[in-house]
Structure formats: C-alpha cells, structure tokens
C-alpha cells in the first residue's frame, strides 16, 4: 500500500483487535483533510460501529482534563495513567490543542512528555493534530475518541490547555470533566472563569506536597466553598462537583480521585445521565458537522462565486446586506 493510502478493512480489523499501530493510522485517516480520505474515514467509523448509541459495544470512560500550562497535566496523566495500567486498564491519551491552529506546532505534542506512560504497552498517546483548523481539530478529535473506544481502551483521557474555547470543546467530548489547578499563592481564588468552574465535575488541586501542601489545602477549601455556591446540577449526586488535593509528582491522592470519578460515573450510569449526555453530545456534533459543512461549501463554487457577486452588489448599494444574504442562503437550500 502506497504511503498515504489506507486499507479501510484492514484498519477496521486492526482497531477492533486493539492494535495500537492500526489505531494511530486510523486517527491519521480521520484527521486528513483530503476528500477521498474523508469518505474512507466515514467508512471506517461505520465498520467499527462507533455511534454513541448505548447499543454500540462497550464504552470507555471519557475523561476531559484541563489546566493552564505548568499546572502539572503531563505529570498527572503519567502518574494517573500508570496507576490505571497497573490495575490492568488500557489508557488512551489524546490532546485537543487549539493553539496548534495558530502556531502550526503543538505544545501538547512534545515527545518528552509522559515518557514512561508512552512506553507502556497498555497505553496509547496521541499528540494533538497540528496545522488544522480549530473546528476541524475538534470534530476530528471526537472521531479519534470514538476510535480509541472501538479499540477497547477502558479510559480515554482528553487533555487540553485552559484557554476558554478548548474547554467547551472538551466538555462536548467527555463523560467527566476534570480541572487541574495549582496551589494559589494568596488566599484568593485563581482567575478561573465561572463558566469553566460550572463545567468541572472534579477540581484537582495538584502539587499538594512539600512546601506547597498548606497552600494546596487552602486552595482546595476555597474551591470547595465556591463549588457549594454553584447551583446544583441535575447530573450530579449530593456532594458533587468536588475539590480534592493530589500530588502528581508523589502520586498521592490519585486513588481517592479515581474513586470519586468512578462513583460519579456509576451514579450517572444508573440514573441515565450518562446516556443522556452522550446523546446530547452526538446531537451537538451532528449540528457542528452541518455548520462546518455549510461553511466549507461557501468556500467552493458555485456558492463562492455567488457570494462574491452578491458581495459586490452590496458594496455598490444595489442590494441590502439582508436581501443579499437571503438570496445566497436560498441558493444553498
Ligand atoms: P503541564 O504544562 O500542565 O503539562 O505541566 P507539567 O506536568 O509539565 O508540570 C510542570 C511543572 O510542575 C514540572 O516542573 C513538574 O515537575 C511540576 N509538577 C507537576 N506535578 C507536580 C506535583 O504534584 N508536585 C510538584 N511539587 N511539582 C509538580
């Protein structure tokens, strides 16, 4: 098979068998911008039956993880991931990195990160796609998550840097959302936006070790207080969302954090919130796909040419912006 070509049947078989190389190739296929690859990607996803229906095979726990650079995300993922693979679980790590859209490189793609986990045969680590559009990155990340799930991973960790927009995307990809924070210097809450707090299921204050421990405990208490002031969400049992302390470096607090995640996941499964969330996410991504498809159509003829002509008419005052827009939209439907 020539470079850049994909044997979809073989890929599907490889992914279903949990083969990591096949999974990596499959993700490359879904990330490709080529139209023929897109068709193959859809074929692959269909063969693997990865829609979000509860009937679709076994489901991984999809964990979103966000935090600003330096807070300890890679250290946490390595420690947490190794703990889970040590318990016989298979762990996949994906990154959603909006900054790659701008820089063309990926801050989450650094090869030296998660060195031990990346050598663990029960783990799969995929750096974020580079040089892709933000909308595209998000949509393809969703397919990458589904592929990891189809490959039999028990846990799919979706990591992002905390820059607002990317959290919203990750929240639409995961079952549980973790926010990683560092101990605050003073006794004020860090500038975490309310919206992000509201998305979090667990706030983990990292670096609760050595000299930083008292500050970590104080920060945890502050956030626990702030969380109690938020409106109780229907998808939460009593006491959630919670704030906990961990030390990724010393691997302490990881077991209690995992216990809380499992307790919350179990509660949501039993009460139907799990399925409802996945269903709502599937709908979100359907609408997003349509939106992106329409935007892409506008960059191609005949819509592009029509847009240009109508734009000219608006500039020259022959048409109002509203009438021209209505005209264009009619031509699309
Ligand atoms: P990321 O940018 O969020 O991925 O953060 P890193 O995992 O690269 O960690 C940034 C820095 O914080 C590194 O120097 C880590 O060694 C340090 N760090 C991470 N976790 C801990 C922790 O639990 N305790 C302490 N004391 N330092 C930590």
mmCIF file of C-alpha atoms in Angstrom, residues 45 48-60 62 142 146 149 175 269 274-283:
data_model
loop_
_atom_site.group_PDB
_atom_site.id
_atom_site.type_symbol
_atom_site.label_atom_id
_atom_site.label_comp_id
_atom_site.label_asym_id
_atom_site.label_seq_id
_atom_site.Cartn_x
_atom_site.Cartn_y
_atom_site.Cartn_z
ATOM 1 C CA UNK A 45 -16.226 4.600 11.508
ATOM 2 C CA UNK A 48 -16.425 -0.084 13.617
ATOM 3 C CA UNK A 49 -19.941 0.909 14.604
ATOM 4 C CA UNK A 50 -18.909 3.772 16.764
ATOM 5 C CA UNK A 51 -22.022 5.884 17.019
ATOM 6 C CA UNK A 52 -22.848 6.863 20.568
ATOM 7 C CA UNK A 53 -25.892 4.686 20.948
ATOM 8 C CA UNK A 54 -25.862 2.687 24.181
ATOM 9 C CA UNK A 55 -26.093 -0.420 21.978
ATOM 10 C CA UNK A 56 -22.726 0.308 20.394
ATOM 11 C CA UNK A 57 -20.471 -2.110 22.177
ATOM 12 C CA UNK A 58 -18.627 -1.402 25.364
ATOM 13 C CA UNK A 59 -17.999 2.153 26.346
ATOM 14 C CA UNK A 60 -14.819 3.702 27.636
ATOM 15 C CA UNK A 62 -14.028 9.551 28.511
ATOM 16 C CA UNK A 142 -14.315 13.360 18.549
ATOM 17 C CA UNK A 146 -14.532 7.054 19.272
ATOM 18 C CA UNK A 149 -13.149 3.411 22.368
ATOM 19 C CA UNK A 175 -18.205 11.959 30.252
ATOM 20 C CA UNK A 269 -24.900 5.463 34.506
ATOM 21 C CA UNK A 274 -24.539 9.191 31.198
ATOM 22 C CA UNK A 275 -26.570 8.103 28.185
ATOM 23 C CA UNK A 276 -28.397 11.418 28.049
ATOM 24 C CA UNK A 277 -25.120 13.339 27.976
ATOM 25 C CA UNK A 278 -23.711 11.195 25.178
ATOM 26 C CA UNK A 279 -26.923 11.591 23.230
ATOM 27 C CA UNK A 280 -26.825 15.377 23.635
ATOM 28 C CA UNK A 281 -23.166 15.365 22.572
ATOM 29 C CA UNK A 282 -23.955 13.302 19.473
ATOM 30 C CA UNK A 283 -26.581 15.871 18.552
#
